[in-house]
XYZ file of C-alpha atoms in Angstrom:
585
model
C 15.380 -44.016 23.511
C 13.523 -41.710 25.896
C 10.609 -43.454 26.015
C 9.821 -47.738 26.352
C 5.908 -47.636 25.279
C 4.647 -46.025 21.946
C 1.859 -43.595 22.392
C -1.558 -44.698 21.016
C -2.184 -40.701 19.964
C -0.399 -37.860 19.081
C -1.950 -36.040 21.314
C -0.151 -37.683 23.565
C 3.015 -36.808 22.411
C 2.213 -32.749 22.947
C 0.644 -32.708 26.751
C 4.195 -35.276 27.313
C 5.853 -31.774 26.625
C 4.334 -30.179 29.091
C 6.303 -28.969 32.024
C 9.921 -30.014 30.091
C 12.224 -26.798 29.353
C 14.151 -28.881 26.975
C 14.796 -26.964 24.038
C 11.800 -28.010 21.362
C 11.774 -25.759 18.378
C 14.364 -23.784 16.698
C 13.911 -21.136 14.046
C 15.104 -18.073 11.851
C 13.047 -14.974 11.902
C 14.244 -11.875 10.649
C 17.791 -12.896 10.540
C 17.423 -13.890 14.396
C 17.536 -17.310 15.608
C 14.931 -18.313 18.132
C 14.717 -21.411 20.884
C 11.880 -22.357 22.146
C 11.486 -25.183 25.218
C 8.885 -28.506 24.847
C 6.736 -26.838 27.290
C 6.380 -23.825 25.350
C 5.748 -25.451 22.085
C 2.852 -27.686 23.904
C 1.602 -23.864 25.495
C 1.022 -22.614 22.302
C -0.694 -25.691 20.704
C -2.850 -25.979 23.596
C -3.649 -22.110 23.092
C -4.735 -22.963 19.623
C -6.755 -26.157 19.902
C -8.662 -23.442 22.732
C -9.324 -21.110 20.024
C -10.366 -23.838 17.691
C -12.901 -24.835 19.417
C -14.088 -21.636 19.924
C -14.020 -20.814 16.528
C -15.114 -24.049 14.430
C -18.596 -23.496 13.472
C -21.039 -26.064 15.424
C -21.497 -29.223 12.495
C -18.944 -28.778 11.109
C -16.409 -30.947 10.108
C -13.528 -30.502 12.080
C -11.090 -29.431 8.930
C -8.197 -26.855 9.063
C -6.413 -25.886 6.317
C -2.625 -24.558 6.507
C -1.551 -22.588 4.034
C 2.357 -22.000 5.548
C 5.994 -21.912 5.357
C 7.894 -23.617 7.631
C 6.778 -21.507 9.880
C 6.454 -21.837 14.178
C 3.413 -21.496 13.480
C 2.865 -25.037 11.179
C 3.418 -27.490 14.084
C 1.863 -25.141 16.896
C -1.221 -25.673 14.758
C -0.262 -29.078 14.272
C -0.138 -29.979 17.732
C -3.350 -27.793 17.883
C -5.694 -29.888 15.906
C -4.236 -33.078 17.557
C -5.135 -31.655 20.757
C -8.546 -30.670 19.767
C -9.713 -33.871 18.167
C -9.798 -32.031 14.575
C -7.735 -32.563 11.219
C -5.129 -30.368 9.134
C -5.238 -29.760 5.622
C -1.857 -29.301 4.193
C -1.983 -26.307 1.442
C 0.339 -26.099 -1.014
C 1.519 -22.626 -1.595
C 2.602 -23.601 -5.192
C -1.226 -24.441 -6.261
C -2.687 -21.505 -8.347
C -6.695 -19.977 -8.366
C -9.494 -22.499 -9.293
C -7.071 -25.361 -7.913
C -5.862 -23.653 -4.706
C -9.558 -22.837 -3.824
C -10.337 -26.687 -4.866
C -7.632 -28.638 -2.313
C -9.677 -25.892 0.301
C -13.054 -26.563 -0.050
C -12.872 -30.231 -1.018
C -11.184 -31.014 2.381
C -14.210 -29.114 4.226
C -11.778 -26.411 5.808
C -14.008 -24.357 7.446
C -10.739 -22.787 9.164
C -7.761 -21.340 6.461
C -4.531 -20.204 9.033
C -1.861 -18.510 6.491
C 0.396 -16.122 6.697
C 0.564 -12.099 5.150
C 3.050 -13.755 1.952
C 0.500 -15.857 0.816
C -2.297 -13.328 0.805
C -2.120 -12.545 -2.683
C -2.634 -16.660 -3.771
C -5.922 -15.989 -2.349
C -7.384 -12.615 -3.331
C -10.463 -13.341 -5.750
C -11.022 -17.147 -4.732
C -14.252 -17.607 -4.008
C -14.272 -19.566 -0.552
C -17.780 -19.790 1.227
C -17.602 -20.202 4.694
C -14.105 -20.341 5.242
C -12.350 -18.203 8.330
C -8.895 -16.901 7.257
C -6.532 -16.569 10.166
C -3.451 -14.674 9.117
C -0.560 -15.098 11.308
C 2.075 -12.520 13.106
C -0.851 -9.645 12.228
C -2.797 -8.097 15.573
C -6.287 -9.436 14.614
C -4.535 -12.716 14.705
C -2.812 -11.793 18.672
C -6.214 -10.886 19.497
C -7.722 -13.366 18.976
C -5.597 -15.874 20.550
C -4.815 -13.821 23.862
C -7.514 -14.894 25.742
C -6.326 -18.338 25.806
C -2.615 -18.240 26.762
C -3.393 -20.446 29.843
C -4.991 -22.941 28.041
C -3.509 -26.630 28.841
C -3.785 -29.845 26.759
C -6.723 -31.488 27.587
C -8.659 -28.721 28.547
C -11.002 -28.164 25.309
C -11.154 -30.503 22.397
C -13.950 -30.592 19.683
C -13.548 -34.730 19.628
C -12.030 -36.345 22.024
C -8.462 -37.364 20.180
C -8.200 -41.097 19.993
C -6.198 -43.687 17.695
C -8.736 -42.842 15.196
C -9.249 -39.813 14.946
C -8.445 -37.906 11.694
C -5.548 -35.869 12.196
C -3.982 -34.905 8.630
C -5.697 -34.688 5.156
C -2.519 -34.907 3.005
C -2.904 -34.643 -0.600
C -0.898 -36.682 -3.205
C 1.154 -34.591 -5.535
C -1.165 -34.258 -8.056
C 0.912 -34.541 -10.927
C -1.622 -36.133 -13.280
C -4.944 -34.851 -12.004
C -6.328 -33.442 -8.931
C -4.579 -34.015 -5.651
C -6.554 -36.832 -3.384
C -6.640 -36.326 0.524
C -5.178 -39.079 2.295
C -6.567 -39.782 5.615
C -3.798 -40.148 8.307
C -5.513 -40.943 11.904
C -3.393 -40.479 14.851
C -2.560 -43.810 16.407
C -0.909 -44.531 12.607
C 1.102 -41.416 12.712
C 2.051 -41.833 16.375
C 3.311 -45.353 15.539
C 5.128 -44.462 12.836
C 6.935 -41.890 14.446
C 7.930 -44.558 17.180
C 8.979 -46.799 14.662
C 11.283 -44.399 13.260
C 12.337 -42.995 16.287
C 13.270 -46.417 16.940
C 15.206 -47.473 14.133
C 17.464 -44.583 14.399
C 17.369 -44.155 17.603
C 16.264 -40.905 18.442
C 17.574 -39.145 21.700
C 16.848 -35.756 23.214
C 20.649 -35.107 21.875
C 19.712 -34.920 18.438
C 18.204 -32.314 16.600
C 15.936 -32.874 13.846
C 16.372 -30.520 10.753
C 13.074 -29.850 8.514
C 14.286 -28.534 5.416
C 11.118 -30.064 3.067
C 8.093 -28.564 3.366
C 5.444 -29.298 6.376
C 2.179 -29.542 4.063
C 3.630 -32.714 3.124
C 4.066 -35.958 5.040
C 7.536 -36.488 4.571
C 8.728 -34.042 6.841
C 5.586 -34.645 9.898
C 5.922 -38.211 9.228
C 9.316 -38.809 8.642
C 10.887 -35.945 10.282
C 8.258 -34.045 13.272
C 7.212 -37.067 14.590
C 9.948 -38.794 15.368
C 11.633 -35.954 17.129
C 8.490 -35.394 19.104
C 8.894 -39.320 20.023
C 12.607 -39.343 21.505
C 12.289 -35.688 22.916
C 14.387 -34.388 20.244
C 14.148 -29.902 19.239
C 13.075 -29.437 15.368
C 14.850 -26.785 13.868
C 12.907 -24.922 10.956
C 13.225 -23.495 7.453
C 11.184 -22.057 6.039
C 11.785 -23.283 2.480
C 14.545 -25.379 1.502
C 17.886 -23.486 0.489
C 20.816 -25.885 -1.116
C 23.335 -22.865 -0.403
C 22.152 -22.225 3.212
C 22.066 -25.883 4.325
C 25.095 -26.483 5.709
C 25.166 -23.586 7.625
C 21.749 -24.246 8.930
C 23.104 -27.879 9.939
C 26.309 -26.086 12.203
C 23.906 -23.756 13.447
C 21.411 -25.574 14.762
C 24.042 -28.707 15.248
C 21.468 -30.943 13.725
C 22.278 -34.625 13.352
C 18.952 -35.909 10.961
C 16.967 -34.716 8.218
C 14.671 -35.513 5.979
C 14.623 -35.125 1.592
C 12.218 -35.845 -1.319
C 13.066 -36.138 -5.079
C 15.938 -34.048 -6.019
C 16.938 -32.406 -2.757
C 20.057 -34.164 -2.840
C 21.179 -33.494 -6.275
C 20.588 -29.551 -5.108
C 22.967 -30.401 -2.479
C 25.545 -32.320 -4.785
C 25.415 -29.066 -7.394
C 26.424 -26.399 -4.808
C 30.448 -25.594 -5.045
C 32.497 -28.134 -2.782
C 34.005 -26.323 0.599
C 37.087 -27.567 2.746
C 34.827 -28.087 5.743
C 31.666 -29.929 3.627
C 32.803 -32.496 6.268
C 32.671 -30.327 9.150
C 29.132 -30.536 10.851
C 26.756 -32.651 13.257
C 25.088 -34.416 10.756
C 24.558 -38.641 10.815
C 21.810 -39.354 9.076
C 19.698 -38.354 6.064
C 16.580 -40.300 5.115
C 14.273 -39.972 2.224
C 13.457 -41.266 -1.029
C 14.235 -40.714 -4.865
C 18.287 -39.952 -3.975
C 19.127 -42.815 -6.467
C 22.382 -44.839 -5.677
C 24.979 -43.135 -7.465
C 24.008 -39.604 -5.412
C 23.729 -41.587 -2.689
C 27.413 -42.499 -2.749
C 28.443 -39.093 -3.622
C 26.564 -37.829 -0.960
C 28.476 -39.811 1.521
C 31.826 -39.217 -0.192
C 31.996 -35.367 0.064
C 29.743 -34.747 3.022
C 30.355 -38.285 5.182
C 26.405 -38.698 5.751
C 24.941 -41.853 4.902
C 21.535 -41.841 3.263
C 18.790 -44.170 4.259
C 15.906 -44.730 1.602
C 13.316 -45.750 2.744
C 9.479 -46.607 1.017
C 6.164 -45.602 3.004
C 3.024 -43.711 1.303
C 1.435 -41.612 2.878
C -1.524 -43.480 2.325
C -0.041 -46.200 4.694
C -0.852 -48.872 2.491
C 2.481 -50.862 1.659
C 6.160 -50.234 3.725
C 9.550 -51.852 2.649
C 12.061 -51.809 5.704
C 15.355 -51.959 5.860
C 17.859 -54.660 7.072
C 21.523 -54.384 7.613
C 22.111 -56.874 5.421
C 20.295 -54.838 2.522
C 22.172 -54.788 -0.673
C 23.098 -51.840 -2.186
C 20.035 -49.861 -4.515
C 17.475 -52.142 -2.727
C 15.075 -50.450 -0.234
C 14.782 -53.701 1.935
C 12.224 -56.001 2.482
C 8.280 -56.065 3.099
C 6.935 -54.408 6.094
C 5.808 -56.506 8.851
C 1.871 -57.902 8.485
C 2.884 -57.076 4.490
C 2.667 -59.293 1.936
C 4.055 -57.550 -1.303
C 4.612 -58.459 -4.805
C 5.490 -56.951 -7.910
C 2.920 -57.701 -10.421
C 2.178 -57.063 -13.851
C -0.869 -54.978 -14.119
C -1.812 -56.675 -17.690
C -1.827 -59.821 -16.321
C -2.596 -59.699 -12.925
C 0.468 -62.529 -12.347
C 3.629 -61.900 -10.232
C 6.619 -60.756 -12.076
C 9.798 -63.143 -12.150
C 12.863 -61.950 -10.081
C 15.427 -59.513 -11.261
C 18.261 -60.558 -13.162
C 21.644 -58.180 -11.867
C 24.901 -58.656 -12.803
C 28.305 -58.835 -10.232
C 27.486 -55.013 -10.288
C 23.959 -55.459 -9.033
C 22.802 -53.976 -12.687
C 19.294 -54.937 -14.196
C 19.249 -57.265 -17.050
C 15.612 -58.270 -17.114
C 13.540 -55.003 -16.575
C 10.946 -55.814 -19.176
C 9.672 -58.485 -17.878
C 10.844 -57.963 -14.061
C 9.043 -54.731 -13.320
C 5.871 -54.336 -12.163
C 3.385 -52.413 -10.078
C 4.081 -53.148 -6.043
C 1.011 -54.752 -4.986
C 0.141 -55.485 -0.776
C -2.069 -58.893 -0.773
C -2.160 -58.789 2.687
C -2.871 -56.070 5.767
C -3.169 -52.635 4.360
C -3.379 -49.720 7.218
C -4.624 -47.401 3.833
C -7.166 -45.219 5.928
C -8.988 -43.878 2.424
C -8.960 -40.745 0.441
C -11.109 -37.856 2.059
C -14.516 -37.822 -0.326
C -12.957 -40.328 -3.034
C -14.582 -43.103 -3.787
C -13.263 -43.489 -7.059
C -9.465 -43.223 -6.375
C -10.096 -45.461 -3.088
C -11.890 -48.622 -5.430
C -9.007 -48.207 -7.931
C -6.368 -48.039 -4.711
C -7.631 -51.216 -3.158
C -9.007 -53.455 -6.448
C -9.781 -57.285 -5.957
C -8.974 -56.827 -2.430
C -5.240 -55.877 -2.995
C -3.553 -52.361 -2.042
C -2.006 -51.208 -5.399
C 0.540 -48.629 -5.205
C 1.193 -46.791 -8.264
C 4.729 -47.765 -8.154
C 7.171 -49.275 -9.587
C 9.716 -52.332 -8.743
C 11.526 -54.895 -8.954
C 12.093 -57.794 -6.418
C 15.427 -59.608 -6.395
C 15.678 -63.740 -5.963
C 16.488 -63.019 -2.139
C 13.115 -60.826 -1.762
C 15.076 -57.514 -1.754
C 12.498 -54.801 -3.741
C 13.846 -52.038 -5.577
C 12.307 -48.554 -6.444
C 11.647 -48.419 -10.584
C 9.536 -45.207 -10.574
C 6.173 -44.347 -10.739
C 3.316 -46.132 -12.730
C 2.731 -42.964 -15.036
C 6.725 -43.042 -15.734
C 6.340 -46.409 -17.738
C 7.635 -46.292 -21.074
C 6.772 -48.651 -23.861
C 9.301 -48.628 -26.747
C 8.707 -50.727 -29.890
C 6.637 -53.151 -27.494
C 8.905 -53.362 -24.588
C 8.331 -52.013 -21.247
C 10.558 -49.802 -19.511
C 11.336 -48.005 -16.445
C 11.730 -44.396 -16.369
C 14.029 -44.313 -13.374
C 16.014 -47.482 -14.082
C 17.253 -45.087 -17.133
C 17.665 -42.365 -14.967
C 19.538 -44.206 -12.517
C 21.670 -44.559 -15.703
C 22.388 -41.467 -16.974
C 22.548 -40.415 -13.658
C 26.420 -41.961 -13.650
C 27.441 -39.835 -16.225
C 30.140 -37.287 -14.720
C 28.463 -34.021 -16.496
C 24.948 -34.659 -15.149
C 23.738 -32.280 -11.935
C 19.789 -33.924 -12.179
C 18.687 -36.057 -14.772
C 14.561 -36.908 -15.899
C 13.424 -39.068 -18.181
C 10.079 -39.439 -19.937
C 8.367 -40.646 -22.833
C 7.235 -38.817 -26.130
C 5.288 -40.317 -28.481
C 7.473 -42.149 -31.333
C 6.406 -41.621 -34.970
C 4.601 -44.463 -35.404
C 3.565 -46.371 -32.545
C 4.331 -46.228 -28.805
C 6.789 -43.991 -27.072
C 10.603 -43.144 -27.348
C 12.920 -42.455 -24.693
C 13.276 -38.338 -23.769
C 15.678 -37.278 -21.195
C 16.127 -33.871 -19.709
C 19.920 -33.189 -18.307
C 20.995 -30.321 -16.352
C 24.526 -30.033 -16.245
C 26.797 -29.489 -13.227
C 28.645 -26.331 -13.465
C 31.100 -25.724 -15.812
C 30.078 -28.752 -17.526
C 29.163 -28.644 -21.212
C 27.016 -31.408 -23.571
C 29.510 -33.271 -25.914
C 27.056 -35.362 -27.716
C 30.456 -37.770 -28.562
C 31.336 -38.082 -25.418
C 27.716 -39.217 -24.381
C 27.343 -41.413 -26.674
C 30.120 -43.175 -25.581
C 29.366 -43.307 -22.420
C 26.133 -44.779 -23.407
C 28.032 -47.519 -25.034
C 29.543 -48.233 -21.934
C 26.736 -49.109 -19.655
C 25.726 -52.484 -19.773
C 22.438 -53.007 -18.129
C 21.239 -50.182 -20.486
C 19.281 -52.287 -22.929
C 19.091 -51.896 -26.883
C 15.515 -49.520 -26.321
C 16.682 -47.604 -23.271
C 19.233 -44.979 -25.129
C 17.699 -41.479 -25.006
C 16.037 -41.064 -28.734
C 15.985 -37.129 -27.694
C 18.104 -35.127 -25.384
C 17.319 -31.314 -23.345
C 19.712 -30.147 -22.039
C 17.906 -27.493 -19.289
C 19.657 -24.593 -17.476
C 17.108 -25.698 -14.789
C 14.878 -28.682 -13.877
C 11.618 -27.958 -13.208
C 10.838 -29.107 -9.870
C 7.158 -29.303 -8.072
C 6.586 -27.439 -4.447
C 8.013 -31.256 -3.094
C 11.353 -30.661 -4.908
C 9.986 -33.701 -7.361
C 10.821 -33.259 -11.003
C 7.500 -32.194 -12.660
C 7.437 -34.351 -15.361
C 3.914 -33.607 -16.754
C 5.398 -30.459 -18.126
C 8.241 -32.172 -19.584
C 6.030 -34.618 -21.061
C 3.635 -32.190 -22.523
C 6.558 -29.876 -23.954
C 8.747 -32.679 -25.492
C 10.925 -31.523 -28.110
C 9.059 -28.505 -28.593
C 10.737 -26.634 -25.887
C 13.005 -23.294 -25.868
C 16.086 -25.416 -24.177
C 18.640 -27.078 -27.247
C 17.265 -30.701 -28.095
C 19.917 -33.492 -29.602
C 18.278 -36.540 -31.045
C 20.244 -39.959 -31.642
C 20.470 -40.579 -35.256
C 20.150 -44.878 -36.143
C 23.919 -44.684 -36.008
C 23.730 -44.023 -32.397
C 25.226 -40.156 -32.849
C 23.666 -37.448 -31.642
C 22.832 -34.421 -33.863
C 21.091 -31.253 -32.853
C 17.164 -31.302 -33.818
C 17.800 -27.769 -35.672
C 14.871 -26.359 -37.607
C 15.575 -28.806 -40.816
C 15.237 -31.661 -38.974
C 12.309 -30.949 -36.452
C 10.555 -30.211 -39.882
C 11.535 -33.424 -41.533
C 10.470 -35.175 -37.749
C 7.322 -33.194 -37.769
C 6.035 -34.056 -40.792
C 6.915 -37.885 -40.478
C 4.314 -37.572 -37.542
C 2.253 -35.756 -40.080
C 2.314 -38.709 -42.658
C 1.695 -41.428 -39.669
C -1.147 -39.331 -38.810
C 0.383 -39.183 -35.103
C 0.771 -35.119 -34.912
C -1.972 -34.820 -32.790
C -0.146 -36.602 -30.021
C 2.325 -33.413 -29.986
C 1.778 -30.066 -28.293
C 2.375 -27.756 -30.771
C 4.316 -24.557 -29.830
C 3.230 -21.692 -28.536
C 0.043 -23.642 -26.285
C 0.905 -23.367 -23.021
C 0.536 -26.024 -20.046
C -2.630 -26.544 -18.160
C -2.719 -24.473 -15.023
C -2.328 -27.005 -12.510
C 0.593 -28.288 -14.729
C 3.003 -25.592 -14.613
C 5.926 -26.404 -12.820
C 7.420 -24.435 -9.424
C 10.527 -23.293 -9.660
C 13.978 -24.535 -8.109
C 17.303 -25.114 -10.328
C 20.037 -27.822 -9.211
C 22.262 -25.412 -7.905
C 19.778 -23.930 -5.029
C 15.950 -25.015 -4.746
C 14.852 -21.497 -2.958
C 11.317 -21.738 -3.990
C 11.093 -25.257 -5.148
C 10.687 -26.208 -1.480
C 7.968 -28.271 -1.192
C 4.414 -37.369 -2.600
């Protein structure tokens, strides 16, 4: 470890760059790869915070927004707004006209720094009082020329303490409008310590940031840490399956950080000779799911580390050695978490697994993961609402789902919103993923509810294939027959089988469009008949379904075809055999 005390601000961690000519940053631009030292990436944020206070009108709160790639220009201005006592705004480039122009003005940016590819996402927004910057152009080298011999320390609009806001990082959004969560810096700085910590971060490794920066994962989880143990951060600018293991041998990067299905991009691209043949030792994330988790370590010889941490800050689960397999460890330190059943308000009882470690009792032993005890939740930016529902009768709720083992050990079940409740039992959307997920011909694997004909929901899943795979409904059904913690509700009622997943701009399957398609969908549907077959919903039977809906006076609960998806519903787009523009909790 390069350093023995934790620094109370980040902040901190950019003027410690100063005067080190240590490589820092490493990047791709126009087919050219590019070092740059820790001094030089503290030089330019300390030219930046300069021009930011220069530039932030007086009053005003001091908000950024970034509306980049993975760009050098992402942490510079990260470092920046540290520096200067002032906050970033993380844009998502996959947000579309009224919405876009919402996540902008709701976070008070008063400041929008983007670059000339994302210029069209904002022509005919209406966006009083914001500045546009727009990086690499001359108006932009202009401006920031006077200040090239800036130094940290030297201007700030507040002086950067443990509290001070540094990010505004919105949620994903999927089933209403993003909220801001409020990271300060003395949470984010310890965070990074903590992780720099428990992986033990040197100035030998080299930290690869493949998910996108306008989400936490990759500052928290990724940025940080480096900056921490005086490791380089090498870029790309959007995540790339096919280009990742070159990237890796390039750079010779040993960590990185994922989100939802980044791996199962990963496990779709064609096997090599030399898949083992790079620097790699670590990946850490969430959502990989056990059985990619394994196969992830079997072809490439990386072992993934999930972990659990909103960005909210409001619940952790660390990791022991002693950690069974599919659990993500323990409560936090200071936490004191339980899975409880939001109907009842009681604690759930413990999981039942079999020799296998397979769930027996998921009805009744998932629940919500609840913090009783210290929360470091900071608030959503202008949210009252969302922050009173957060923290009700003094408890931290997260909006996820577990379940906790008889030795305390939780385990990810998905979110809240991916409950299902089939003919009066709960389920777990990803316990049934994890699932299907086994099944030899599946590349990435969702599953959802749709309303059943009479009452409640039934079971949906959404496969995409791995190449040169084909859906035998036989053989699937069989293997269904063969699972035994999947319980007598859990089989898939309906089946898509997709040519590609849709993904959000965090490489997260987008559900909500799933959801509001359901079987009414362009993809070929198969739906389990009461003999457990599956039989393709053709035109003769979606009629005879349609009108069964009809006589339970349910059809309204369908989107009929041809109405599209609301606008901030639409899903970005990514396939699991290379996520190019998918890159994006």
């Amino acid at each position: 470890m390069r350093t023995t005390t934790a620094p109370e601000t980040v902040a901190d961690l950019i003027a410690r760059q100063w005067g080190e000519h240590r490589p820092g940053l490493m990047y791709e631009d126009d087919a050219e790869r590019h070092v740059l030292t820790r001094h030089r990436t503290a030089q330019e944020a300390a030219a930046r915070a300069a021009l930011l206070v220069d530039l932030m009108p007086p009053g005003a709160e001091p908000h950024l927004g970034v509306l980049l790639d993975n760009t050098p220009e992402f942490p510079f201005w990260l470092g920046a707004a540290a520096l200067a006592g002032a906050a970033v705004a993380g844009i998502n480039p996959t947000r579309r006209g009224p919405e876009l122009a919402r996540d902008i003005l709701h976070t008070d940016c008063r400041i929008l720094v983007t670059e000339r590819a994302h210029l069209p996402l904002l022509r005919g927004l209406d966006l009083p009082g914001v500045r546009i910057l727009v990086t690499g152009t001359e108006e932009y080298e202009a401006l920031l020329a006077p200040y090239a011999a800036a130094k940290p320390g030297e201007a700030a609009l507040r002086t950067p303490g443990p509290d001070s806001r540094l990010l505004l990082y919105f949620t994903s959004g999927s089933t209403g409008a993003p909220k801001a969560a409020i990271c300060s810096q003395g949470r984010l700085a310890a965070a990074g310590a903590a992780l720099a910590r428990q992986f033990t971060v040197t100035p030998d490794d080299v930290h690869y940031i493949c998910m996108p920066l306008f989400h936490g994962n990759a500052v928290i989880a990724d940025w940080l840490p480096a900056l921490v143990g005086g490791a380089p951060v090498a870029l790309r600018r959007r995540f790339s399956a096919s280009a990742f293991l070159d990237d890796v041998r390039a750079y010779g990067a040993t960590y990185f950080t994922y989100v939802g299905r980044a791996i199962q991009y990963l496990l779709a691209t064609e096997p090599r000779p030399d898949d083992r043949s790079h620097p790699l030792r670590l990946g850490f994330g969430t959502e990989a799911g056990a059985v990619d988790a394994a196969r992830f370590a079997e072809r490439f010889g990386v072992r993934l580390v999930e972990g659990y941490g909103a960005t909210e800050g409001g619940a952790s689960v660390q990791r022991t050695p002693d950690t069974p397999p599919g659990a993500l460890g323990r409560a936090g330190a200071g936490d004191d978490l339980a899975v409880i059943d939001p109907a009842t308000g009681a604690e759930c009882p413990p999981a039942v697994l079999d020799p296998d470690g397979r769930l027996l009792n998921g009805s009744a032993a998932i629940g919500e993961l609840v913090n009783r005890g210290r929360s470091l939740f900071e608030g959503y930016w202008r949210n009252p609402g969302a922050e009173a529902d957060r923290t009700r009768d003094g408890w931290y709720w997260t909006g996820d789902l577990f379940f906790r083992d008889e030795a305390g050990y939780l385990y990810f079940a998905g979110r809240t919103d991916d409950r299902l409740r089939v003919d009066s039992e709960n389920l777990a959307a990803a316990v049934i993923e994890n699932i299907l997920a086994r099944w030899e011909g599946a590349a990435a694997v969702a599953v959802y509810a749709v309303p059943d004909e009479v009452a409640g929901d039934q079971v949906m899943a959404a496969l995409a294939l791995r190449e040169g795979a084909a859906f035998d409904p036989a053989a699937f059904a069989a293997f269904l027959s063969l699972q035994q913690d999947l319980g007598t509700k859990m089989a898939p009622r309906y089946v898509r089988v997709v040519t590609a997943m849709p993904t959000t701009a965090t490489n997260k399957i987008h559900r909500v469009s799933l959801r509001r398609e359901g079987f009414h969908c362009d993809d070929p549907v198969w739906h389990r008949t009461p003999a457990g077959c599956y039989r393709p919903l053709d035109e003769a039977a979606l009629a005879a379904l349609l009108a069964t809906y009809e006589a339970q006076g349910r059809s309204g609960l369908l989107r009929r075809p041809g109405t599209p998806p609301a606008r901030n519903d639409r899903p970005g787009a990514g396939d699991a055999g290379d996520a190019e523009a998918a890159s994006g909790t």
